[in-house]
Short mmCIF file of C-alpha atoms in Angstrom, two decimals:
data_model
loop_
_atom_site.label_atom_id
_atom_site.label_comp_id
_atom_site.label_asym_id
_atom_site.label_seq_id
_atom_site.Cartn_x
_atom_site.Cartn_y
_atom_site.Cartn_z
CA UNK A 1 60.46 -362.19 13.85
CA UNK A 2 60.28 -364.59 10.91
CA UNK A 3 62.07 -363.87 7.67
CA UNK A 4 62.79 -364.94 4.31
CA UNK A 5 66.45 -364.51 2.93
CA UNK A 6 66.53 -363.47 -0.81
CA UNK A 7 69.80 -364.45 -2.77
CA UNK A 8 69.95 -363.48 -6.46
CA UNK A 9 72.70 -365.69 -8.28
CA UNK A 10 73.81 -365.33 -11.74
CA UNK A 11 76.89 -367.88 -12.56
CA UNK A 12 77.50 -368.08 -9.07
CA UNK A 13 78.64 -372.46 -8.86
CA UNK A 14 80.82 -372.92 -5.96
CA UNK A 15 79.51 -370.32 -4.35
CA UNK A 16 75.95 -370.76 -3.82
CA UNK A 17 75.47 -373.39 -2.26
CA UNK A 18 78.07 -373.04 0.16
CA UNK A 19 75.99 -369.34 1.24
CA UNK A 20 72.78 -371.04 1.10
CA UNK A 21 73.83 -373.65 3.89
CA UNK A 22 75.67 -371.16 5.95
CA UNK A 23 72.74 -368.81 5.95
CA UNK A 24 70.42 -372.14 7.63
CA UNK A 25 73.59 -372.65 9.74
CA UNK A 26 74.06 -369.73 11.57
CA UNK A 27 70.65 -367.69 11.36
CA UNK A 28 68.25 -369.10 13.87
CA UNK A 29 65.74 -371.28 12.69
CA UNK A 30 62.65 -369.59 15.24
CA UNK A 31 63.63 -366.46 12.46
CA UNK A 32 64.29 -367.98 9.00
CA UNK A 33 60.92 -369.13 7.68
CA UNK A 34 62.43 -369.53 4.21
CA UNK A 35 65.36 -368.80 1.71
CA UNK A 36 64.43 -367.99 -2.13
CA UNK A 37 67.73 -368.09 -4.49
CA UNK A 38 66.70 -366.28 -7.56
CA UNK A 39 68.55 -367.61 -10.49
CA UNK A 40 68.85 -364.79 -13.10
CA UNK A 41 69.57 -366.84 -16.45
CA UNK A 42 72.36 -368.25 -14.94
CA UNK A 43 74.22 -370.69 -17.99
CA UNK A 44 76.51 -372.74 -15.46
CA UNK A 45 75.67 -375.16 -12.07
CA UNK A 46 74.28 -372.08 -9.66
CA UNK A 47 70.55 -374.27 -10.33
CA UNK A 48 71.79 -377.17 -9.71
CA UNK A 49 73.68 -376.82 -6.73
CA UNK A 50 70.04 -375.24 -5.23
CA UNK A 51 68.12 -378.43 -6.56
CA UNK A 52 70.85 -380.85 -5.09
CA UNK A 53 70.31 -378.84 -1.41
CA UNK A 54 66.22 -378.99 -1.95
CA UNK A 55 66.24 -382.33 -2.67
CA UNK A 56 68.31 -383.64 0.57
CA UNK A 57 65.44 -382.21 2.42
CA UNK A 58 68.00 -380.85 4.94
CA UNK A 59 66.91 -377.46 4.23
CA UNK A 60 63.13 -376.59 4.88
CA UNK A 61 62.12 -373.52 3.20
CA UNK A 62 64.54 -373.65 0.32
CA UNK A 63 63.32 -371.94 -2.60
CA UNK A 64 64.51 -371.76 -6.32
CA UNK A 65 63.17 -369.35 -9.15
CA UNK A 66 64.88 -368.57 -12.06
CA UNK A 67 64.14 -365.93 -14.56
CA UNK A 68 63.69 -367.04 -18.28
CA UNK A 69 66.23 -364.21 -19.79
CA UNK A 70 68.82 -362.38 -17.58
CA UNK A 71 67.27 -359.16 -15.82
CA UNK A 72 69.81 -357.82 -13.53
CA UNK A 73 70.23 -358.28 -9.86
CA UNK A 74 67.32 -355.56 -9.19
CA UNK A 75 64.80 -357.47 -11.32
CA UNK A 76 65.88 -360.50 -9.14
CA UNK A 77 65.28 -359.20 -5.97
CA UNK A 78 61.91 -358.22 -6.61
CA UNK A 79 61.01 -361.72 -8.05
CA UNK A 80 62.03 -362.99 -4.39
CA UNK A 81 60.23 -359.96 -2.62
CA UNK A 82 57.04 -360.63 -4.58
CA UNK A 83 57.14 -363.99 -4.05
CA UNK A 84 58.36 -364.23 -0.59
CA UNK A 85 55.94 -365.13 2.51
CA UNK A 86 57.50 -362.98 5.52
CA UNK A 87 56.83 -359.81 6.20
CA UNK A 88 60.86 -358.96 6.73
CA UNK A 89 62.81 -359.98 3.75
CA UNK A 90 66.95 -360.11 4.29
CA UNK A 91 68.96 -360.14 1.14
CA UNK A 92 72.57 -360.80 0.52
CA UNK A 93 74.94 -360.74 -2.76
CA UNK A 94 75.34 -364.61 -3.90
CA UNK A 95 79.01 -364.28 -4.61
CA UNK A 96 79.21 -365.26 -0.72
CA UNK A 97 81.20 -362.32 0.30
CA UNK A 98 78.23 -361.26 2.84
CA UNK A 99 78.39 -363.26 5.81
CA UNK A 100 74.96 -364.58 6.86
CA UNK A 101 76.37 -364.64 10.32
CA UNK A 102 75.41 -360.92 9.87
CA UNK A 103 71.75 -361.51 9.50
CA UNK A 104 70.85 -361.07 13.55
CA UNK A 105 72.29 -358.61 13.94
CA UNK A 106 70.70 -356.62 11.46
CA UNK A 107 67.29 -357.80 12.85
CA UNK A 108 68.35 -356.38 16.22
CA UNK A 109 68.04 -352.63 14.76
CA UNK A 110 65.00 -353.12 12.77
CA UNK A 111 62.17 -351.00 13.60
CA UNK A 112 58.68 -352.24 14.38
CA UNK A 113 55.93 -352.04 11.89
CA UNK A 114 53.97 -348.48 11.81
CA UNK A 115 56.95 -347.27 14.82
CA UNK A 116 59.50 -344.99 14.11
CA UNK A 117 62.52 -347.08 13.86
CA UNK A 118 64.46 -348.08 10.80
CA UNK A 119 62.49 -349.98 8.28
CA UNK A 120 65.54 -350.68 6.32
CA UNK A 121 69.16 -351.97 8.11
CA UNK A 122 71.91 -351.26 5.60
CA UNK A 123 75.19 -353.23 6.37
CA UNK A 124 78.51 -351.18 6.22
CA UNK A 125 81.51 -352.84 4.93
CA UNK A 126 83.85 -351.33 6.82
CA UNK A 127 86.90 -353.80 5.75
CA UNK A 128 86.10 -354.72 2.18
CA UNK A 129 88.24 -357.60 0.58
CA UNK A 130 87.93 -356.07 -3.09
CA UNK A 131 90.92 -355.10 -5.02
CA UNK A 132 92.24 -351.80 -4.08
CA UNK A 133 90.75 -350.32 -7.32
CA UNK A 134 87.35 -351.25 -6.25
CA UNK A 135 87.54 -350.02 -2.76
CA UNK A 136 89.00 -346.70 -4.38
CA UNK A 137 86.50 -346.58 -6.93
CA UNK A 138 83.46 -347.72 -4.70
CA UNK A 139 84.43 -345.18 -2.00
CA UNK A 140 84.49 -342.23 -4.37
CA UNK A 141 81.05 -343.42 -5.75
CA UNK A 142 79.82 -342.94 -1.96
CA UNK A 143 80.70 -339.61 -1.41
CA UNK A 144 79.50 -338.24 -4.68
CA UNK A 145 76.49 -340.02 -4.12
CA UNK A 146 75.89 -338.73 -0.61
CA UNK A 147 76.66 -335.28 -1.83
CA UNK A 148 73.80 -335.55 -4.23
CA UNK A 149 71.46 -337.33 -2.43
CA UNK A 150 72.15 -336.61 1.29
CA UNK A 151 71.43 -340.25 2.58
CA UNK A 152 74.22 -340.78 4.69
CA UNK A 153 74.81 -344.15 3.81
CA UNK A 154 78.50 -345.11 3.97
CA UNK A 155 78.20 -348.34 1.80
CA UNK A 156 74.99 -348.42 -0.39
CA UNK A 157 76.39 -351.11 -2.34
CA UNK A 158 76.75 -353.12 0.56
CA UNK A 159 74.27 -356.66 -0.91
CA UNK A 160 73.16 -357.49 3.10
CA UNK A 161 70.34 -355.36 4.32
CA UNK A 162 67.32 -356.03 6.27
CA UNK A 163 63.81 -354.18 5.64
CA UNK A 164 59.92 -354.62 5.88
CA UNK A 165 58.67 -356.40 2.63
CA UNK A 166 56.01 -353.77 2.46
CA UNK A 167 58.05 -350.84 2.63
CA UNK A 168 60.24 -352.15 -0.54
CA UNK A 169 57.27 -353.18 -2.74
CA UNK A 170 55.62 -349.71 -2.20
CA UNK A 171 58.63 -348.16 -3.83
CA UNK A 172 59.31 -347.72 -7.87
CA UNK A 173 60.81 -350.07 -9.43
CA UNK A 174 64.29 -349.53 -12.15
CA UNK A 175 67.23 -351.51 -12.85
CA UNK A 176 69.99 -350.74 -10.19
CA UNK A 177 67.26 -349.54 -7.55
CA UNK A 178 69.05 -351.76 -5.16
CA UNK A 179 71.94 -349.40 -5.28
CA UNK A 180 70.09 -346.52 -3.64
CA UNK A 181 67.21 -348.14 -1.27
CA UNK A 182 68.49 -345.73 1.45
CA UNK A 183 67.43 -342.73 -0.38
CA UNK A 184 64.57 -344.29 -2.06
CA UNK A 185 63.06 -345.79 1.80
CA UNK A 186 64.25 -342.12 2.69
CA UNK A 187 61.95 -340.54 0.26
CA UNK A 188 58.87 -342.28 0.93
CA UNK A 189 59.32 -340.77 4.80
CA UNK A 190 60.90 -344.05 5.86
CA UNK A 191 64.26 -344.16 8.25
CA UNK A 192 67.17 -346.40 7.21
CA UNK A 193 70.31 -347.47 10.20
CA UNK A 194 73.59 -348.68 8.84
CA UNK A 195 75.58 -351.17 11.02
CA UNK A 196 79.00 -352.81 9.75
CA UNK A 197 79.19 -356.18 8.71
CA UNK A 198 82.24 -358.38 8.07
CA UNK A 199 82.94 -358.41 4.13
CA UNK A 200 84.72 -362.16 2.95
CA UNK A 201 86.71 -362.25 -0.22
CA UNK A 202 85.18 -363.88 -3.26
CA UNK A 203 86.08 -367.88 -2.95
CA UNK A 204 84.99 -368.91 -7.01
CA UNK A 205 84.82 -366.70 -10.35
CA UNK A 206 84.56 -363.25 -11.33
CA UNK A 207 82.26 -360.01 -10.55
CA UNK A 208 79.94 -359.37 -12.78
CA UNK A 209 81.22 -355.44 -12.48
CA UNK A 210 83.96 -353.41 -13.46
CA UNK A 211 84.72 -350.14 -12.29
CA UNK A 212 83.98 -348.69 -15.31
CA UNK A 213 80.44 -349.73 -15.76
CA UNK A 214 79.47 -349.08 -12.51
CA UNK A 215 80.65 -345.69 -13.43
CA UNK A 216 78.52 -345.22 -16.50
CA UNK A 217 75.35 -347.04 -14.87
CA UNK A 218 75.85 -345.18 -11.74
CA UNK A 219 75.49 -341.83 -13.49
CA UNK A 220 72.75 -342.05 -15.09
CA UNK A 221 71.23 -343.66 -12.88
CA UNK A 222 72.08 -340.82 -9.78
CA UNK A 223 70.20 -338.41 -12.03
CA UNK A 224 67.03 -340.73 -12.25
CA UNK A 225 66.69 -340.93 -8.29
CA UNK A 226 67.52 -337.07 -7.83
CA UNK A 227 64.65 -335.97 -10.18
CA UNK A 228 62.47 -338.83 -8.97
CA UNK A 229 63.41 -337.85 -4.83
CA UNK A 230 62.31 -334.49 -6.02
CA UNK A 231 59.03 -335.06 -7.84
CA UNK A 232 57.68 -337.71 -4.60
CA UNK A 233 54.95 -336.48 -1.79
CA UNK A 234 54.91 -339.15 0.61
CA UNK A 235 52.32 -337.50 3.26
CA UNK A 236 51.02 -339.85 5.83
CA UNK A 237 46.91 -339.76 5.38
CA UNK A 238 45.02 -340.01 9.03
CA UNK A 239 41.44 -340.90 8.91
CA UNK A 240 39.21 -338.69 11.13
CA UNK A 241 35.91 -338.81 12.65
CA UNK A 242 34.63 -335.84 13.37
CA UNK A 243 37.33 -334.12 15.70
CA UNK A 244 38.73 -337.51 16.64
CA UNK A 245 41.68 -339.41 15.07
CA UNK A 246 40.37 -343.04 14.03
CA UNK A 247 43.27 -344.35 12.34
CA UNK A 248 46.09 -344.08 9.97
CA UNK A 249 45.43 -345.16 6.89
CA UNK A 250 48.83 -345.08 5.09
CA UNK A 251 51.14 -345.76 7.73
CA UNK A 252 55.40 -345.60 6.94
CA UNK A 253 55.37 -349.55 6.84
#
């Protein structure tokens, strides 16, 4: 199964490229096909650390884009989706608290294309390293979102998942619609797995988050996906001949 790792980065020097050569150390190279770092405006050495690891040629498949203006980390994982060349796309956080040592085993519960296995593999950070504000903050944010949404995703913020490239680019796009691809792959009839993963504490600078607007964001944004969960038909459509089933035409993948 060959992927392509997306990273979005913003002001993440010292950090970076330390992820970017774990992720060709420890995920098999018969899998990675190629790892796109998505630089989202960022005004410090997160693009040049990239360019240094592209030039040394040690690291075939490296990619770097970079947006023009910032977008947010949603808008910079679908610049890597679009653009990536696999069919299975694996993302992770580029603060380097996801562990690409994680990857695999993601890939181990991913469905096949058109079965009925998960199309999305959400990791669950079942030891976070965060403050104990943040864990507080980020577990109360789960349950009120599972109440709402019914997902049963313990960690939707979790930044490593693994899922079909199709599957995500059929789905609407909005800023923060990486927070709730469980309920959004859920909604268009597809099944999501969740599978812990080891969470490392943040070695260089600052989140880009604070409790309280993750709050405010997270809000609003938990009324968007309820109305929009509510207003989607996602029927699968089976082409017939006659009285015989030829095909499916929209399959889940």
């Amino acid at each position: 199964m060959r992927i392509t790792v997306v990273i979005p980065a913003l002001n993440e020097a010292g950090n970076i490229g330390r992820l970017v050569a774990e992720t060709y150390e420890h995920v098999p190279a018969d899998n990675l096909a190629e790892v796109i770092v998505v630089d989202d405006g960022s005004d410090d050495a997160t693009p040049d650390e990239i360019t240094a690891l592209i030039e040394s040629g040690n690291h075939p498949g490296l990619r770097l884009l970079r947006h023009d203006a910032r977008s947010g980390q949603s808008a910079a994982l679908r610049s890597g989706i679009t653009a990536a060349l696999s069919p299975v796309i694996a993302t992770m956080d580029g603060d380097g608290q996801n562990d690409p040592r994680d990857i695999p085993k993601l890939l181990e519960h991913l469905g096949e294309p058109g079965g009925d296995g998960p199309a999305l593999v959400n990791g669950w950070r079942t030891t976070r390293k965060d403050t104990g504000s943040k864990r507080w903050a980020s577990r109360a944010a789960n349950k009120i979102r599972d109440w709402v949404l019914r997902d049963e995703c313990p960690d939707t913020g979790c930044g490593i998942k693994v899922y079909w490239r199709e599957a995500f680019l059929r789905l609407p796009f909005f800023t923060s619609m990486h927070r709730y691809l469980p309920a959004l792959f859920q909604t268009y009839g597809l099944k999501a797995a969740y599978v812990p993963v080891n969470d490392r504490p943040r070695q260089v600078g600052q989140s880009k988050y604070n409790n309280l607007n993750r709050a405010l964001v997270g809000i609003y944004d938990l009324f968007g996906v309820t109305w929009l969960r509510r207003r989607t038909l996602a029927p699968k459509v089976i082409e017939l001949d006659g009285t015989q089933t030829v095909s499916t035409v929209a399959s889940e993948r």
